[in-house]
Amino acid sequence: MTTDLPFDSLYRHGFARVAVAVPRVRVADPTYNAERTIALARRAADEGAILVVFPELGISSYTADDLFHQDALQDGVDEALARIVEESRDISAVLLVGAPMRVEGKLFNCAIAVHNGQVLGAVPKSYLPTYREYYEKRQFAAAREVLVEYVTIAGQRVPFGSELLFAATNLPGFVMHIEICEDGWVPVPPSGFGALAGATVLVNLSASNSVIGKADYRRQLCGGHSARFIAAYLYSAAGNGESTTDLAWDGQAVICENGDLLAEGDRFTDEEQVLFTDLDLQRIAADRLRTNSFADNVHDHRERLSRFRRIEMELPIPTGPMPLHRTIERFPYVPADPATRHERCAEVHHIQVAGLATRLQATGMQHLVIGISGGLDSTQALVVAAKTMDRLGLPRSNVLAYTMPGFATSSRTLNDARRLMAALGTTASEIDIKPSSLQMLRDLGHPAADGEAVYDIAYENVQAGERTSHLFRLANQHNALVVGTGDLSELALGWCTFGVGDHMSHYNVNGSVPKSLIRYLILWSVETGEFGAEADAVLRSILTTEISPELVPSTDGNGDEPAQSSEAKVGPYELQDFHLYYLLRFGYRPSRIAFMAQHAWGDATTGRWPELTPDDKRNAYDLPTIKYWLGEFLRRFVQTSQFKRSTLPNGPKVGSGGSLSPRGDWRAPSDASARAWLDELDRNVPVEAAAPIVART
């Protein structure tokens, strides 16, 4: 983290703004092409980009054919390069331009890195296509024919070769490797070795004419390289102005990162393009750190990787505020795109059902026991239980569902629980836990047994324990499995009763599903309509009910609605799920998570919302509020709750965002301190929290 930059600069938090430019060119007119290159470079730098990538042979044009062997064209290219180098002194970006270069009697197709009046290095193309419409070996030599390590460009002696890395000294994690067009299409591309050698930003200067289906393939290729090499991949293809004697050019510009398409420009446009996005360098670093097979691959190719030369450069990082030019989803577990979300929900549902069905078959049992509260988690678990019976060809009546009202159960949730059990065709039963809870309170000598309004943790957990105790004994009685209902968000926050409460079950289908996703899984069940109108009506009612443990009775209400609010205690689940995802999946420092949360949640009117989110639920959180709830999350997650996660029942992992099972993604000490996380949050998020962060102990 670059702490001398303001908090609201993307560069402080490990992001980097880059650009892919597609200028208009004229065939064999280096003077004109240099003018357009300089103009687009200035445009990109004015937007805060520190890197601008141009197409292959953009200074000469790619389609010069045998004109490449003409001295006049090469002289024009050399003069154009000298001008670009000189003009770069007041352009705050590194420029990657394509040009032919004569070296020791050979002509090379090169990418040239220029910054602040200096040529940082030149990279020749490794693989020259000479098939179908391509005849590059007629004009050019391949990188393997290079015999020198330095060449002279614009009067400067500069590194030359295909195995160069350009590493920023003032932006940790920014290391660049360059390849040219066909290099990215071969079975073992140079960028793969560049990534293993440490490059995080892979660049391809391309020409690549357009034919039917090729744009899709290029897009897949860029995305595949970025995923396989755990890197960013920037691609710029030749566009308007290249010769159409036999070919056409679409000017495709693509930026990918870790398999995700971040940005793509327009094709076949008459307008020049500058495509921007902000790369997440820390995401790349986090994924490489955790993927130990990546390091193993480095070891296996260490001989070749040792040949790479590292060129250090100081990037022109803007010193003022620089907001993100990148989409960060509010709901990292819930895609905003409807089709993707539908696919995600179906996948999660099938994983949950398959996991429970396999466990039931392995035990030889045919019945499930589950407690139904009328809340989100037990609703989703009951849906999964019912569909598991369908999958196994067993009647849904084999799901033995129990609602167990206690001292604080509202009439709304009790009624919804009854309706839901009936609508799904399960065997519905009701057990009043108040008598057994009162008996335990008497045994404990608790004041509430005598009617005093002492609603402490013991009072609450007596009820939670009674429910779970009943469920396990019912499972014994009916030769059944207890299905757990608690979700990932509650486990992260420690918002579950240990051992004798909702923490424990025989198999928990929701254990790696966050609360924000459970909402949409239930909505997905409504959208599919497979349970019928009555079930859909009660599911919609449950979705609008306050999330509550319902363990403390209301002192001034009539019991129609839940008296407690879980989110008032542990924070808004939608925001805490955001914090959980980036801490668990990537291990980011708290100040970075706060910066990203502010970008995602600071303004309800910007960015994408899942379209099923009602207008009155489209919330916004300012930075002081984010800091307060992030502090609460860190204290609970790191310091107070791990002992519960260390003894979790079995359950299926559903997403790449991670789970908290000690047998799967997460192993942590139960007696850790959260001081390092809370201190970093206080030190590097320069606002006062909306309320005091719970004291560090």
XYZ file of C-alpha atoms in Angstrom:
697
model
C 0.000 0.000 0.000
C 1.314 3.471 -0.947
C 0.382 5.427 2.193
C 1.656 8.802 0.979
C -1.278 8.981 -1.438
C -4.759 10.129 -0.328
C -7.212 7.464 0.863
C -9.474 8.132 -2.128
C -6.765 7.318 -4.680
C -7.061 3.939 -6.352
C -3.248 3.767 -6.518
C -3.005 3.792 -2.711
C -4.931 0.524 -2.613
C -3.110 -1.517 -5.241
C -5.124 -0.673 -8.343
C -3.642 0.628 -11.598
C -5.453 2.450 -14.404
C -4.453 1.220 -17.846
C -5.601 1.936 -21.366
C -5.741 0.155 -24.713
C -5.725 2.532 -27.670
C -6.751 1.930 -31.276
C -5.773 4.944 -33.428
C -6.625 5.615 -37.029
C -3.579 4.854 -39.187
C -2.406 5.520 -42.694
C -0.530 2.795 -44.515
C 3.220 3.494 -44.610
C 2.790 7.015 -43.143
C 4.841 7.089 -39.908
C 4.478 10.852 -39.456
C 0.684 10.712 -39.394
C 0.644 7.564 -37.299
C 2.966 9.125 -34.725
C 0.655 12.137 -34.480
C -2.367 9.926 -33.765
C -0.374 7.846 -31.285
C 0.718 10.924 -29.371
C -2.803 12.367 -29.355
C -4.359 9.211 -27.929
C -1.520 8.842 -25.438
C -2.234 12.324 -24.102
C -5.932 11.525 -23.907
C -5.245 8.379 -21.897
C -2.783 10.087 -19.552
C -5.262 12.887 -18.878
C -7.642 10.223 -17.521
C -5.019 8.947 -15.101
C -3.828 5.910 -17.072
C -0.216 4.972 -16.382
C 0.047 2.534 -19.312
C -1.226 2.877 -22.888
C -1.029 -0.045 -25.313
C -1.139 0.484 -29.092
C -1.525 -2.050 -31.939
C 1.172 -4.085 -33.654
C 3.312 -2.118 -36.136
C 1.085 0.893 -35.526
C 3.819 3.386 -36.415
C 4.373 1.975 -39.906
C 0.984 0.210 -40.286
C 0.809 -3.572 -40.305
C -0.184 -3.877 -43.971
C 2.918 -2.283 -45.541
C 3.987 -5.686 -46.952
C 7.181 -5.405 -49.042
C 7.359 -1.675 -48.313
C 8.914 -2.748 -45.005
C 12.129 -3.350 -46.944
C 12.206 0.215 -48.256
C 14.782 2.497 -46.657
C 12.470 5.521 -46.839
C 9.804 3.805 -44.736
C 12.313 2.720 -42.110
C 13.787 6.230 -41.977
C 10.277 7.584 -41.435
C 9.658 5.063 -38.649
C 12.911 5.979 -36.909
C 12.038 9.692 -37.073
C 8.516 9.006 -35.795
C 9.864 7.005 -32.870
C 12.264 9.802 -31.993
C 9.357 12.244 -31.955
C 7.231 9.967 -29.757
C 10.138 9.609 -27.324
C 10.567 13.379 -27.152
C 6.827 14.082 -26.766
C 6.596 11.453 -24.008
C 8.459 13.813 -21.671
C 5.183 15.529 -20.805
C 2.865 12.516 -21.151
C 2.320 10.883 -17.772
C 2.088 7.310 -19.012
C 4.208 4.449 -20.277
C 3.561 3.975 -24.003
C 3.841 0.640 -25.811
C 4.028 1.208 -29.561
C 4.583 -1.179 -32.434
C 7.266 -0.559 -35.079
C 9.686 -2.386 -37.412
C 13.338 -2.270 -36.361
C 16.485 -3.142 -38.288
C 19.041 -4.905 -36.116
C 22.263 -6.452 -37.469
C 20.939 -6.865 -40.981
C 17.574 -8.288 -39.944
C 14.126 -6.696 -39.639
C 12.176 -7.339 -36.441
C 8.526 -6.707 -35.633
C 8.853 -4.951 -32.268
C 7.001 -3.501 -29.317
C 8.796 -0.497 -27.861
C 8.255 0.804 -24.328
C 8.609 4.580 -23.977
C 8.282 6.800 -20.926
C 9.341 10.320 -19.933
C 11.747 10.801 -22.813
C 13.332 7.387 -22.406
C 13.083 4.123 -24.297
C 12.765 1.463 -21.613
C 13.279 -1.478 -23.967
C 12.233 -3.190 -27.189
C 10.658 -6.637 -27.534
C 10.765 -8.507 -30.876
C 7.970 -10.847 -31.944
C 8.722 -14.496 -31.233
C 6.383 -16.321 -33.614
C 5.854 -15.149 -37.187
C 2.740 -16.560 -38.864
C 3.315 -17.684 -42.438
C 0.121 -19.513 -43.269
C -3.240 -18.657 -44.822
C -3.284 -14.860 -45.244
C -0.039 -14.262 -43.331
C 3.439 -13.940 -44.855
C 5.440 -12.351 -42.036
C 8.583 -14.434 -42.545
C 8.860 -12.794 -45.958
C 9.677 -9.511 -44.211
C 10.676 -10.235 -40.606
C 13.022 -12.307 -38.484
C 11.856 -14.004 -35.271
C 13.069 -13.214 -31.763
C 15.045 -16.462 -31.637
C 17.402 -14.947 -34.251
C 18.401 -12.076 -31.953
C 22.132 -12.116 -31.158
C 22.448 -8.884 -29.194
C 21.072 -7.723 -25.843
C 21.010 -3.998 -26.602
C 20.052 -1.826 -29.552
C 19.981 1.913 -30.212
C 16.611 3.674 -30.538
C 16.278 7.468 -30.738
C 19.933 7.740 -29.805
C 19.518 5.636 -26.660
C 21.089 2.265 -25.903
C 18.203 0.099 -24.669
C 17.567 -3.565 -23.702
C 16.405 -5.740 -26.589
C 14.899 -9.228 -26.471
C 11.754 -11.253 -25.931
C 12.506 -12.036 -22.276
C 12.187 -8.604 -20.711
C 10.122 -7.663 -17.664
C 9.264 -4.053 -16.866
C 8.821 -3.654 -13.096
C 7.475 -0.576 -11.331
C 9.508 0.616 -8.358
C 6.678 2.731 -6.942
C 3.632 0.483 -7.438
C 4.022 -2.943 -5.804
C 2.829 -5.805 -7.984
C 3.050 -3.986 -11.325
C 5.366 -6.075 -13.522
C 4.787 -6.070 -17.285
C 5.543 -8.590 -20.014
C 5.023 -7.914 -23.726
C 4.185 -10.264 -26.581
C 2.996 -9.565 -30.101
C -0.088 -10.977 -31.861
C 0.742 -14.582 -32.907
C 2.796 -15.014 -29.730
C -0.478 -15.254 -27.852
C -1.928 -17.896 -30.187
C 0.759 -20.564 -29.976
C 0.378 -23.582 -27.653
C 2.980 -22.292 -25.177
C 2.873 -18.490 -25.403
C 5.758 -16.309 -24.217
C 3.380 -14.573 -21.801
C 3.106 -17.811 -19.826
C 6.812 -17.736 -19.077
C 6.560 -14.012 -18.429
C 3.889 -14.650 -15.812
C 5.947 -17.397 -14.171
C 8.886 -14.990 -14.101
C 6.784 -12.505 -12.150
C 4.775 -10.482 -14.671
C 1.281 -9.545 -13.528
C 0.344 -7.338 -16.504
C 0.572 -9.198 -19.821
C 0.322 -7.115 -22.964
C -0.338 -8.117 -26.564
C 0.189 -5.629 -29.406
C -1.743 -7.161 -32.270
C -2.887 -6.574 -35.827
C -5.157 -9.610 -36.423
C -7.529 -9.157 -39.311
C -11.212 -9.867 -38.865
C -13.074 -12.924 -40.139
C -16.296 -14.545 -38.963
C -16.022 -15.839 -35.403
C -12.516 -14.530 -34.793
C -13.541 -11.798 -32.355
C -15.146 -14.362 -30.053
C -12.043 -16.514 -30.209
C -9.738 -13.570 -29.434
C -11.921 -12.663 -26.463
C -11.789 -16.243 -25.189
C -8.039 -16.364 -25.754
C -7.424 -13.192 -23.751
C -9.698 -14.334 -20.961
C -8.129 -17.786 -20.937
C -4.597 -16.420 -20.746
C -5.523 -14.094 -17.886
C -7.137 -16.975 -15.972
C -4.436 -19.546 -16.650
C -1.577 -17.186 -15.863
C -3.376 -15.413 -12.961
C -2.722 -12.026 -14.504
C -4.169 -9.108 -16.388
C -4.119 -9.349 -20.187
C -4.336 -6.261 -22.412
C -4.987 -6.670 -26.122
C -5.017 -4.051 -28.882
C -5.760 -4.957 -32.511
C -5.250 -2.901 -35.664
C -8.280 -0.983 -36.856
C -9.391 1.748 -39.192
C -6.919 2.765 -41.891
C -5.073 -0.516 -42.407
C -5.091 -1.668 -46.017
C -8.161 -3.630 -47.073
C -6.556 -4.945 -50.270
C -7.315 -8.486 -49.152
C -8.290 -8.196 -45.470
C -10.531 -6.268 -43.078
C -9.673 -4.923 -39.615
C -11.978 -4.451 -36.650
C -9.814 -2.712 -34.026
C -10.805 -5.054 -31.209
C -9.605 -3.855 -27.789
C -9.895 -6.172 -24.790
C -8.803 -6.036 -21.149
C -9.143 -9.152 -18.968
C -8.108 -10.038 -15.443
C -8.031 -13.476 -13.816
C -10.479 -14.798 -16.373
C -12.886 -11.863 -16.150
C -13.585 -9.559 -19.086
C -13.155 -6.091 -17.577
C -13.575 -3.985 -20.696
C -14.012 -4.290 -24.450
C -14.176 -1.549 -27.056
C -16.339 -1.194 -30.141
C -15.370 -3.000 -33.320
C -15.477 -1.630 -36.873
C -15.861 1.932 -35.652
C -14.706 5.000 -37.554
C -13.786 6.655 -34.249
C -10.448 6.255 -32.554
C -10.709 4.415 -29.255
C -9.134 4.602 -25.835
C -10.401 1.817 -23.591
C -9.845 2.297 -19.845
C -10.063 0.109 -16.796
C -8.459 -0.207 -13.374
C -6.511 -3.406 -12.779
C -6.571 -5.005 -9.332
C -2.942 -5.891 -8.727
C -3.594 -7.133 -5.209
C -6.216 -9.565 -6.447
C -3.610 -11.079 -8.763
C -1.044 -11.223 -5.940
C -3.553 -12.813 -3.551
C -4.531 -15.538 -6.005
C -0.922 -16.366 -6.850
C -0.023 -16.484 -3.176
C -2.722 -19.070 -2.472
C -2.243 -21.146 -5.630
C 0.849 -23.098 -4.645
C 0.825 -25.045 -7.920
C 1.728 -21.747 -9.618
C 4.959 -21.673 -7.590
C 5.567 -25.343 -8.407
C 5.325 -24.482 -12.098
C 7.870 -21.702 -11.584
C 10.245 -24.243 -10.090
C 9.843 -26.625 -13.026
C 10.797 -23.882 -15.538
C 13.416 -22.085 -13.455
C 16.172 -22.552 -16.058
C 14.310 -20.635 -18.737
C 12.943 -18.100 -16.269
C 16.446 -17.234 -15.119
C 17.080 -15.717 -18.564
C 14.561 -12.919 -18.018
C 15.931 -9.435 -17.510
C 14.092 -7.071 -15.167
C 13.953 -3.403 -16.150
C 12.931 -1.068 -13.354
C 10.762 1.940 -14.047
C 9.065 4.593 -11.950
C 5.450 4.957 -12.975
C 3.858 8.409 -13.273
C 1.309 7.854 -10.492
C -1.094 10.788 -9.977
C -0.689 12.350 -6.544
C -4.280 13.501 -5.990
C -7.589 11.718 -5.474
C -8.371 9.136 -8.154
C -11.720 7.316 -7.870
C -12.021 3.805 -9.248
C -12.974 3.360 -12.904
C -14.077 -0.211 -12.333
C -17.207 -2.096 -11.375
C -17.169 -3.599 -7.901
C -20.369 -5.493 -7.270
C -22.272 -4.680 -4.099
C -23.102 -8.344 -3.735
C -19.964 -10.364 -4.517
C -21.897 -13.580 -3.907
C -24.906 -12.522 -6.024
C -24.438 -11.645 -9.732
C -26.352 -8.552 -10.822
C -26.921 -9.971 -14.306
C -30.248 -11.887 -14.258
C -29.135 -14.765 -16.481
C -25.901 -15.264 -14.545
C -27.736 -15.034 -11.236
C -30.305 -17.603 -12.340
C -27.494 -19.943 -13.353
C -25.661 -19.332 -10.051
C -28.742 -20.005 -7.947
C -29.497 -23.202 -9.858
C -25.912 -24.374 -9.371
C -25.939 -23.685 -5.626
C -29.319 -25.374 -5.226
C -28.134 -28.489 -7.048
C -24.928 -28.643 -4.961
C -26.950 -28.425 -1.748
C -29.403 -31.104 -2.882
C -26.659 -33.404 -4.164
C -24.725 -33.076 -0.910
C -27.711 -33.881 1.296
C -28.885 -36.717 -0.959
C -25.466 -38.366 -0.901
C -25.239 -38.103 2.880
C -28.735 -39.565 3.305
C -27.940 -42.473 0.993
C -24.641 -43.147 2.775
C -26.427 -43.515 6.112
C -29.175 -45.735 4.740
C -31.760 -43.429 6.315
C -34.838 -42.105 4.556
C -36.031 -39.344 6.887
C -34.861 -35.829 7.700
C -35.619 -33.725 10.767
C -35.521 -29.952 10.488
C -36.580 -26.994 12.612
C -38.596 -24.284 10.838
C -38.627 -20.765 12.255
C -40.274 -18.804 9.460
C -36.915 -17.129 8.712
C -34.654 -17.161 5.678
C -32.185 -19.900 6.602
C -34.610 -22.611 7.691
C -36.760 -21.798 4.663
C -33.909 -22.460 2.239
C -32.902 -25.598 4.115
C -36.492 -26.893 3.957
C -36.625 -26.232 0.201
C -33.405 -28.231 -0.192
C -34.763 -31.045 1.999
C -37.956 -31.275 -0.056
C -36.061 -31.353 -3.353
C -33.699 -33.978 -1.929
C -36.664 -36.264 -1.390
C -37.759 -35.608 -4.961
C -34.289 -36.501 -6.197
C -34.246 -39.759 -4.217
C -37.753 -40.730 -5.261
C -39.036 -40.510 -1.679
C -42.176 -38.719 -0.508
C -41.746 -35.195 0.862
C -43.609 -36.388 3.938
C -40.307 -38.034 4.895
C -39.158 -34.545 5.811
C -40.212 -34.207 9.439
C -40.500 -30.456 9.906
C -41.043 -28.893 13.322
C -41.802 -25.359 14.301
C -41.002 -24.700 17.936
C -42.411 -21.425 19.258
C -40.735 -19.906 22.306
C -41.033 -16.838 24.481
C -40.435 -14.348 21.653
C -41.849 -16.076 18.578
C -43.951 -13.605 16.599
C -47.302 -14.515 15.155
C -46.011 -13.641 11.697
C -43.076 -16.037 11.667
C -45.103 -18.807 13.329
C -47.846 -18.465 10.741
C -45.311 -18.402 7.885
C -43.626 -21.536 9.248
C -46.943 -23.385 9.379
C -47.902 -22.295 5.873
C -44.502 -23.195 4.441
C -44.451 -26.717 5.853
C -47.917 -27.362 4.466
C -47.198 -25.821 1.059
C -44.107 -27.979 0.540
C -45.896 -31.192 1.490
C -43.698 -32.091 4.462
C -44.848 -33.728 7.674
C -45.574 -30.679 9.809
C -45.467 -30.696 13.607
C -45.371 -28.108 16.366
C -43.659 -28.279 19.760
C -44.036 -25.503 22.309
C -40.608 -25.155 23.960
C -41.742 -22.699 26.628
C -42.484 -25.362 29.302
C -39.124 -27.134 28.913
C -37.292 -23.789 28.704
C -38.965 -22.615 31.899
C -37.952 -25.828 33.618
C -34.332 -25.293 32.689
C -34.479 -21.673 33.826
C -35.833 -22.902 37.169
C -33.057 -25.469 37.377
C -30.554 -22.683 36.748
C -32.136 -20.419 39.305
C -32.572 -17.809 36.611
C -34.709 -14.756 37.527
C -36.748 -15.109 34.325
C -38.229 -18.325 35.736
C -40.014 -16.124 38.292
C -41.232 -13.689 35.659
C -38.461 -11.101 35.897
C -37.517 -9.390 32.626
C -33.910 -10.599 32.666
C -33.157 -11.395 29.066
C -29.473 -12.246 29.097
C -27.429 -14.696 27.035
C -28.412 -17.595 29.271
C -32.075 -16.772 28.754
C -31.614 -16.678 24.990
C -29.505 -19.812 24.732
C -31.794 -21.888 26.900
C -34.345 -21.547 24.116
C -31.860 -22.184 21.320
C -30.573 -25.237 23.148
C -34.042 -26.606 23.787
C -34.868 -26.460 20.086
C -31.714 -28.268 19.028
C -32.050 -30.848 21.794
C -35.556 -31.655 20.643
C -34.418 -32.023 17.034
C -31.648 -34.487 17.855
C -33.899 -36.605 20.039
C -36.565 -36.566 17.335
C -33.921 -37.767 14.882
C -33.085 -40.619 17.267
C -36.742 -41.490 17.558
C -37.408 -41.519 13.814
C -34.043 -42.824 12.565
C -33.451 -39.551 10.770
C -30.774 -36.923 10.095
C -30.963 -33.423 11.546
C -30.588 -30.859 8.746
C -28.728 -27.715 9.803
C -29.927 -24.278 8.795
C -27.231 -21.785 9.892
C -25.483 -19.872 7.098
C -21.980 -18.658 6.232
C -22.637 -15.069 7.340
C -23.713 -16.154 10.809
C -20.688 -18.426 11.145
C -18.374 -15.576 10.145
C -19.893 -13.299 12.776
C -20.239 -15.987 15.438
C -23.985 -15.329 15.439
C -24.932 -18.893 16.361
C -25.389 -20.792 19.604
C -22.462 -23.124 20.120
C -22.916 -26.870 20.456
C -26.496 -27.098 21.678
C -27.944 -24.484 19.327
C -28.151 -23.728 15.624
C -24.382 -24.278 15.391
C -24.919 -28.056 15.449
C -26.630 -30.587 13.165
C -25.921 -33.863 11.400
C -25.476 -32.114 8.027
C -25.710 -28.398 7.264
C -26.710 -27.549 3.700
C -26.382 -23.769 4.266
C -22.980 -23.751 5.948
C -21.122 -22.124 3.034
C -24.003 -20.018 1.696
C -24.014 -16.333 2.773
C -27.194 -14.620 3.908
C -27.285 -12.289 0.903
C -27.299 -15.277 -1.462
C -29.921 -17.169 0.543
C -32.360 -14.326 -0.155
C -31.876 -14.793 -3.877
C -32.009 -18.577 -3.683
C -35.480 -18.225 -2.179
C -36.420 -15.695 -4.859
C -35.135 -18.133 -7.457
C -37.506 -20.767 -6.078
C -40.336 -18.264 -6.491
C -39.233 -17.397 -10.024
C -39.166 -21.058 -11.073
C -42.663 -21.508 -9.658
C -42.193 -25.219 -9.071
C -43.756 -25.227 -5.586
C -47.046 -23.544 -6.516
C -48.854 -20.315 -5.694
C -49.317 -20.936 -1.957
C -45.626 -21.683 -1.466
C -44.674 -18.622 -3.524
C -46.875 -16.399 -1.364
C -45.335 -17.549 1.908
C -41.812 -17.393 0.465
C -42.394 -13.750 -0.470
C -43.667 -13.042 3.037
C -40.560 -14.597 4.578
C -38.330 -12.479 2.346
C -39.811 -9.276 3.809
C -39.600 -10.330 7.474
C -37.047 -8.732 9.812
C -34.067 -11.052 10.356
C -34.267 -11.972 14.032
C -33.252 -14.741 16.445
C -36.631 -14.205 18.197
C -35.280 -14.997 21.648
C -36.193 -11.826 23.562
C -39.885 -10.899 23.850
C -41.163 -7.471 23.009
C -41.862 -5.230 25.972
C -44.167 -2.835 24.193
C -45.496 -4.628 21.120
C -48.218 -7.166 20.525
C -45.995 -9.943 19.217
C -47.094 -9.664 15.620
C -43.579 -8.952 14.339
C -40.087 -10.017 15.552
C -38.932 -7.831 18.443
C -35.190 -8.320 17.885
C -33.075 -7.311 14.916
C -29.976 -9.373 14.161
C -28.607 -6.693 11.872
C -28.837 -4.041 14.597
C -26.447 -6.184 16.606
C -24.007 -7.624 14.060
C -24.434 -5.213 11.166
C -26.243 -5.228 7.811
C -25.692 -8.672 6.325
C -25.338 -7.248 2.824
C -22.409 -5.110 3.977
C -20.884 -7.768 6.239
C -21.040 -10.281 3.365
C -19.040 -7.804 1.285
C -16.421 -7.588 4.049
C -16.398 -11.366 4.471
C -15.847 -12.066 0.778
C -12.790 -9.847 0.416
C -11.234 -10.855 3.729
C -11.813 -14.592 3.254
C -11.208 -14.855 -0.491
C -8.234 -12.503 -0.840
C -6.982 -11.565 2.632
C -7.058 -7.835 1.883
C -6.090 -5.325 4.558
C -9.099 -3.631 6.184
C -8.448 -0.173 4.705
C -8.580 -1.629 1.207
C -11.850 -3.411 1.950
C -13.246 -0.129 3.282
C -12.145 1.701 0.120
C -13.814 -0.910 -2.073
C -16.956 -0.945 0.070
C -17.222 2.831 -0.215
C -16.962 2.536 -3.995
C -19.605 -0.214 -4.118
C -22.019 0.990 -1.418
C -21.461 4.738 -1.139
C -24.185 5.775 -3.571
C -27.368 3.758 -4.075
C -28.027 5.454 -7.424
C -24.843 4.247 -9.105
C -23.683 0.809 -10.131
C -25.728 -2.299 -10.794
C -28.384 -3.772 -8.515
C -29.939 -7.214 -8.872
C -33.226 -6.179 -10.458
C -35.269 -8.052 -7.847
C -34.004 -5.711 -5.117
C -36.934 -3.439 -4.090
C -36.296 0.288 -4.261
C -36.712 0.668 -0.504
C -34.016 -1.976 0.066
C -31.407 -0.277 -2.117
C -29.274 0.960 0.721
C -26.190 3.150 0.825
C -23.465 3.327 3.491
C -21.053 6.191 4.031
C -17.423 5.637 4.988
C -17.872 6.201 8.767
C -20.643 3.581 8.812
C -18.558 1.171 6.756
C -15.631 1.646 9.135
C -17.794 0.969 12.177
C -19.344 -2.251 10.870
C -16.065 -3.454 9.386
C -14.507 -3.024 12.818
C -17.297 -5.078 14.360
C -16.855 -7.731 11.679
C -13.098 -7.974 12.222
C -13.441 -8.275 15.986
C -16.012 -11.038 15.647
C -14.393 -12.887 12.764
C -10.762 -12.875 13.871
C -11.003 -12.797 17.645
C -14.208 -14.175 19.128
C -15.830 -16.720 16.816
C -13.261 -19.152 15.472
C -13.898 -21.810 18.141
C -17.380 -22.258 16.686
C -16.041 -22.724 13.183
C -13.429 -25.230 14.347
C -16.163 -27.736 15.217
C -18.558 -27.417 12.310
C -20.749 -30.275 11.090
C -20.312 -31.505 7.535
C -21.799 -29.573 4.639
C -21.019 -28.883 0.974
C -18.854 -26.004 -0.201
C -20.828 -24.134 -2.848
C -18.697 -21.212 -4.059
C -15.189 -20.048 -4.908
C -15.678 -17.274 -2.366
C -14.744 -19.856 0.212
C -16.221 -21.699 3.164
C -15.314 -21.693 6.852
C -15.018 -25.426 7.388
C -11.799 -26.430 9.187
C -11.654 -29.387 6.798
C -11.891 -27.151 3.746
C -10.919 -23.555 3.121
C -10.323 -22.061 6.543
C -8.024 -23.065 9.374
C -7.381 -20.498 12.086
C -6.524 -20.326 15.788
C -9.411 -19.850 18.196
C -7.406 -17.529 20.448
C -6.120 -14.975 17.912
C -6.195 -11.231 18.533
C -7.835 -8.824 16.091
C -5.545 -5.962 17.114
C -3.478 -5.897 13.893
C -6.618 -5.692 11.750
C -8.390 -3.105 13.909
C -5.267 -0.963 14.232
C -4.771 -0.983 10.458
C -8.409 0.021 10.003
C -8.142 2.885 12.503
C -4.784 4.064 11.178
C -5.516 4.032 7.451
C -9.209 4.888 7.093
C -9.133 8.628 7.837
C -12.632 9.112 9.300
C -14.272 8.612 12.653
C -16.455 5.529 12.823
C -20.201 6.180 13.052
C -20.125 4.715 16.571
C -17.226 3.543 18.764
C -15.626 0.335 17.592
C -15.937 -2.327 20.284
C -12.874 -2.157 22.521
C -9.969 -4.425 21.722
C -9.420 -7.059 24.372
